[in-house]
């Protein structure tokens, strides 16, 4: 399976600022996914990052709040903009390199907004 | 109704016990099913895929019941190291996006 490097692993940010999370994959992948896992809850898909086109956002998530870049087939960024304490969460990137055989996740970014 | 629903538990079982988790899904067009394991403060990791005919991997058995729209995970001879949260993951429709259950917490007690 793919190896994903996700940075930063954690950060504490002031409200109103923005944080950009990076995911680097060791192989080319068609689709990358960004998830959020709020405390005590399961994962919620934020968006699908497609190379060469705009990201596809799930209901409840918008590009202005979570802009995504996908400049090539091995890299993506997610920005959490104008942060508030409600954005405190774990953010995970994920790739599907095995078709129907499941996804691999990055190690996550633990974000705390104060 | 949620796309994927699981009993959150917690399940507290003694070592050596057999424990089973169920997960129901709402979309009959779902194509792919998985069980993931998530340890505390770690990312989810694939435990096993769930095939239509059912599949077994050592002490773990996964089954799919399309008629009733649920999947199950059976863990035999529980080990302390099995303590984790088990996430049911379902592909909704024929797309590539997968949806996660809220997870079932398992603690295996010495």
CSV table of N, CA, C and O in Angstrom, one decimal, chain B residues 30-86:
chain,number,residue,atom,x,y,z
B,30,UNK,N,-24.7,0.1,-2.4
B,30,UNK,CA,-23.3,0.0,-1.9
B,30,UNK,C,-22.6,-1.2,-2.4
B,30,UNK,O,-23.1,-2.2,-2.6
B,31,UNK,N,-21.3,-0.9,-2.8
B,31,UNK,CA,-20.5,-1.9,-3.5
B,31,UNK,C,-19.4,-2.6,-2.7
B,31,UNK,O,-19.1,-3.7,-2.8
B,32,UNK,N,-18.8,-1.8,-1.8
B,32,UNK,CA,-17.6,-2.3,-1.2
B,32,UNK,C,-17.7,-2.0,0.3
B,32,UNK,O,-18.3,-1.0,0.8
B,33,UNK,N,-17.2,-2.9,1.1
B,33,UNK,CA,-17.3,-2.9,2.5
B,33,UNK,C,-16.0,-3.3,3.2
B,33,UNK,O,-15.3,-4.2,2.7
B,34,UNK,N,-15.7,-2.6,4.3
B,34,UNK,CA,-14.4,-2.8,5.0
B,34,UNK,C,-14.6,-2.7,6.5
B,34,UNK,O,-15.5,-2.0,7.0
B,35,UNK,N,-13.7,-3.3,7.2
B,35,UNK,CA,-13.6,-3.1,8.6
B,35,UNK,C,-12.2,-2.4,8.8
B,35,UNK,O,-11.2,-3.0,8.3
B,36,UNK,N,-12.2,-1.3,9.5
B,36,UNK,CA,-10.9,-0.6,9.8
B,36,UNK,C,-10.8,-0.7,11.4
B,36,UNK,O,-11.7,-0.7,12.1
B,37,UNK,N,-9.5,-0.6,11.8
B,37,UNK,CA,-9.2,-0.6,13.2
B,37,UNK,C,-8.5,0.8,13.4
B,37,UNK,O,-7.7,1.2,12.7
B,38,UNK,N,-8.9,1.4,14.5
B,38,UNK,CA,-8.3,2.7,14.9
B,38,UNK,C,-7.9,2.6,16.4
B,38,UNK,O,-8.8,2.5,17.3
B,39,UNK,N,-6.6,2.7,16.6
B,39,UNK,CA,-6.1,2.8,18.0
B,39,UNK,C,-6.2,4.2,18.4
B,39,UNK,O,-6.2,5.2,17.6
B,40,UNK,N,-6.1,4.4,19.7
B,40,UNK,CA,-6.3,5.7,20.3
B,40,UNK,C,-5.2,6.7,19.8
B,40,UNK,O,-4.0,6.4,19.8
B,41,UNK,N,-5.7,7.8,19.3
B,41,UNK,CA,-4.8,8.9,18.8
B,41,UNK,C,-4.0,8.4,17.5
B,41,UNK,O,-2.9,9.0,17.3
B,42,UNK,N,-4.5,7.4,16.8
B,42,UNK,CA,-3.8,7.0,15.6
B,42,UNK,C,-4.8,7.1,14.4
B,42,UNK,O,-6.0,7.2,14.6
B,43,UNK,N,-4.2,7.0,13.2
B,43,UNK,CA,-5.1,6.9,12.1
B,43,UNK,C,-5.8,5.6,11.9
B,43,UNK,O,-5.2,4.6,12.3
B,44,UNK,N,-6.9,5.5,11.2
B,44,UNK,CA,-7.5,4.2,10.9
B,44,UNK,C,-6.6,3.4,10.0
B,44,UNK,O,-6.0,3.9,9.1
B,45,UNK,N,-6.6,2.1,10.2
B,45,UNK,CA,-5.9,1.1,9.4
B,45,UNK,C,-6.8,0.0,8.9
B,45,UNK,O,-7.6,-0.5,9.7
B,46,UNK,N,-6.7,-0.4,7.7
B,46,UNK,CA,-7.5,-1.4,7.1
B,46,UNK,C,-7.3,-2.7,7.9
B,46,UNK,O,-6.2,-3.2,8.0
B,47,UNK,N,-8.4,-3.3,8.4
B,47,UNK,CA,-8.3,-4.6,9.0
B,47,UNK,C,-8.6,-5.7,8.0
B,47,UNK,O,-7.8,-6.6,7.8
B,48,UNK,N,-9.7,-5.5,7.3
B,48,UNK,CA,-10.1,-6.5,6.3
B,48,UNK,C,-11.2,-6.0,5.4
B,48,UNK,O,-12.0,-5.2,5.9
B,49,UNK,N,-11.2,-6.4,4.2
B,49,UNK,CA,-12.3,-6.2,3.3
B,49,UNK,C,-13.4,-7.2,3.6
B,49,UNK,O,-13.1,-8.3,4.2
B,50,UNK,N,-14.6,-6.9,3.2
B,50,UNK,CA,-15.7,-7.8,3.4
B,50,UNK,C,-16.2,-8.3,2.0
B,50,UNK,O,-16.7,-7.4,1.3
B,51,UNK,N,-16.1,-9.5,1.8
B,51,UNK,CA,-16.6,-10.0,0.5
B,51,UNK,C,-17.9,-10.7,0.6
B,51,UNK,O,-18.4,-11.1,1.7
B,52,UNK,N,-18.6,-10.8,-0.6
B,52,UNK,CA,-20.0,-11.3,-0.6
B,52,UNK,C,-20.1,-12.7,0.0
B,52,UNK,O,-21.0,-13.1,0.7
B,53,UNK,N,-19.0,-13.5,-0.2
B,53,UNK,CA,-19.0,-14.9,0.3
B,53,UNK,C,-18.5,-15.0,1.7
B,53,UNK,O,-18.4,-16.1,2.2
B,54,UNK,N,-18.2,-13.8,2.3
B,54,UNK,CA,-17.6,-13.9,3.6
B,54,UNK,C,-16.1,-14.2,3.5
B,54,UNK,O,-15.7,-14.8,2.6
B,55,UNK,N,-15.4,-13.7,4.5
B,55,UNK,CA,-13.9,-14.0,4.5
B,55,UNK,C,-13.4,-14.1,5.9
B,55,UNK,O,-13.9,-13.5,6.8
B,56,UNK,N,-12.3,-14.8,6.0
B,56,UNK,CA,-11.7,-15.1,7.3
B,56,UNK,C,-10.2,-14.8,7.2
B,56,UNK,O,-9.6,-15.1,6.2
B,57,UNK,N,-9.7,-14.2,8.3
B,57,UNK,CA,-8.3,-13.9,8.4
B,57,UNK,C,-7.8,-14.2,9.8
B,57,UNK,O,-8.0,-13.4,10.7
B,58,UNK,N,-7.3,-15.4,10.0
B,58,UNK,CA,-6.9,-15.8,11.3
B,58,UNK,C,-8.1,-15.8,12.3
B,58,UNK,O,-9.1,-16.5,12.0
B,59,UNK,N,-8.1,-15.0,13.3
B,59,UNK,CA,-9.1,-15.0,14.3
B,59,UNK,C,-10.3,-14.1,13.9
B,59,UNK,O,-11.3,-14.0,14.6
B,60,UNK,N,-10.2,-13.5,12.8
B,60,UNK,CA,-11.2,-12.5,12.4
B,60,UNK,C,-12.0,-13.0,11.2
B,60,UNK,O,-11.5,-13.6,10.2
B,61,UNK,N,-13.3,-12.9,11.3
B,61,UNK,CA,-14.2,-13.3,10.2
B,61,UNK,C,-15.2,-12.2,9.9
B,61,UNK,O,-15.8,-11.6,10.8
B,62,UNK,N,-15.3,-11.8,8.6
B,62,UNK,CA,-16.2,-10.8,8.2
B,62,UNK,C,-17.3,-11.4,7.3
B,62,UNK,O,-17.0,-12.3,6.5
B,63,UNK,N,-18.5,-10.9,7.5
B,63,UNK,CA,-19.6,-11.4,6.6
B,63,UNK,C,-20.4,-10.2,6.2
B,63,UNK,O,-20.5,-9.2,6.8
B,64,UNK,N,-21.0,-10.5,5.0
B,64,UNK,CA,-21.9,-9.5,4.4
B,64,UNK,C,-23.3,-10.1,4.2
B,64,UNK,O,-23.4,-11.2,3.7
B,65,UNK,N,-24.3,-9.4,4.6
B,65,UNK,CA,-25.7,-9.8,4.3
B,65,UNK,C,-26.4,-8.7,3.5
B,65,UNK,O,-26.8,-7.7,4.1
B,66,UNK,N,-26.4,-8.9,2.2
B,66,UNK,CA,-27.0,-7.8,1.4
B,66,UNK,C,-28.5,-7.7,1.6
B,66,UNK,O,-29.0,-6.6,1.5
B,67,UNK,N,-29.1,-8.8,1.8
B,67,UNK,CA,-30.6,-8.7,1.9
B,67,UNK,C,-31.0,-7.9,3.1
B,67,UNK,O,-32.0,-7.1,3.0
B,68,UNK,N,-30.3,-8.0,4.2
B,68,UNK,CA,-30.6,-7.2,5.4
B,68,UNK,C,-29.7,-6.0,5.5
B,68,UNK,O,-29.8,-5.2,6.5
B,69,UNK,N,-28.8,-5.8,4.6
B,69,UNK,CA,-27.9,-4.6,4.5
B,69,UNK,C,-27.1,-4.4,5.8
B,69,UNK,O,-27.2,-3.4,6.5
B,70,UNK,N,-26.4,-5.5,6.2
B,70,UNK,CA,-25.5,-5.3,7.3
B,70,UNK,C,-24.2,-6.2,7.0
B,70,UNK,O,-24.2,-7.1,6.3
B,71,UNK,N,-23.2,-5.7,7.7
B,71,UNK,CA,-21.9,-6.5,7.7
B,71,UNK,C,-21.6,-6.8,9.2
B,71,UNK,O,-22.0,-6.1,10.1
B,72,UNK,N,-20.8,-7.8,9.4
B,72,UNK,CA,-20.4,-8.2,10.7
B,72,UNK,C,-18.9,-8.5,10.8
B,72,UNK,O,-18.3,-8.8,9.8
B,73,UNK,N,-18.4,-8.4,12.0
B,73,UNK,CA,-17.0,-8.7,12.3
B,73,UNK,C,-17.0,-9.6,13.5
B,73,UNK,O,-17.6,-9.2,14.5
B,74,UNK,N,-16.5,-10.8,13.4
B,74,UNK,CA,-16.4,-11.7,14.5
B,74,UNK,C,-14.9,-11.8,14.9
B,74,UNK,O,-14.1,-12.1,14.0
B,75,UNK,N,-14.6,-11.7,16.2
B,75,UNK,CA,-13.2,-11.8,16.7
B,75,UNK,C,-13.2,-13.0,17.6
B,75,UNK,O,-14.0,-13.0,18.7
B,76,UNK,N,-12.5,-14.0,17.3
B,76,UNK,CA,-12.4,-15.2,18.2
B,76,UNK,C,-11.1,-15.1,19.1
B,76,UNK,O,-10.1,-14.4,18.7
B,77,UNK,N,-11.2,-15.7,20.2
B,77,UNK,CA,-10.0,-15.8,21.1
B,77,UNK,C,-9.4,-14.4,21.3
B,77,UNK,O,-8.2,-14.2,21.0
B,78,UNK,N,-10.1,-13.5,21.8
B,78,UNK,CA,-9.7,-12.1,21.9
B,78,UNK,C,-8.4,-12.0,22.6
B,78,UNK,O,-8.1,-12.6,23.6
B,79,UNK,N,-7.6,-11.1,22.1
B,79,UNK,CA,-6.3,-10.7,22.7
B,79,UNK,C,-6.3,-9.3,23.3
B,79,UNK,O,-7.1,-8.5,22.8
B,80,UNK,N,-5.5,-9.1,24.3
B,80,UNK,CA,-5.4,-7.7,24.8
B,80,UNK,C,-5.1,-6.7,23.7
B,80,UNK,O,-5.7,-5.6,23.7
B,81,UNK,N,-4.3,-7.1,22.7
B,81,UNK,CA,-3.9,-6.2,21.6
B,81,UNK,C,-5.1,-5.9,20.7
B,81,UNK,O,-5.0,-5.1,19.8
B,82,UNK,N,-6.2,-6.6,20.8
B,82,UNK,CA,-7.4,-6.3,20.0
B,82,UNK,C,-8.1,-5.1,20.5
B,82,UNK,O,-9.0,-4.6,19.8
B,83,UNK,N,-7.8,-4.6,21.6
B,83,UNK,CA,-8.5,-3.4,22.2
B,83,UNK,C,-8.3,-2.2,21.2
B,83,UNK,O,-7.1,-1.8,21.0
B,84,UNK,N,-9.3,-1.7,20.7
B,84,UNK,CA,-9.3,-0.6,19.7
B,84,UNK,C,-10.7,-0.2,19.4
B,84,UNK,O,-11.7,-0.8,19.9
B,85,UNK,N,-10.8,0.8,18.5
B,85,UNK,CA,-12.1,1.1,18.0
B,85,UNK,C,-12.2,0.5,16.5
B,85,UNK,O,-11.3,0.6,15.8
B,86,UNK,N,-13.3,-0.2,16.3
B,86,UNK,CA,-13.5,-0.9,15.0
B,86,UNK,C,-14.5,-0.1,14.1
B,86,UNK,O,-15.6,0.1,14.6
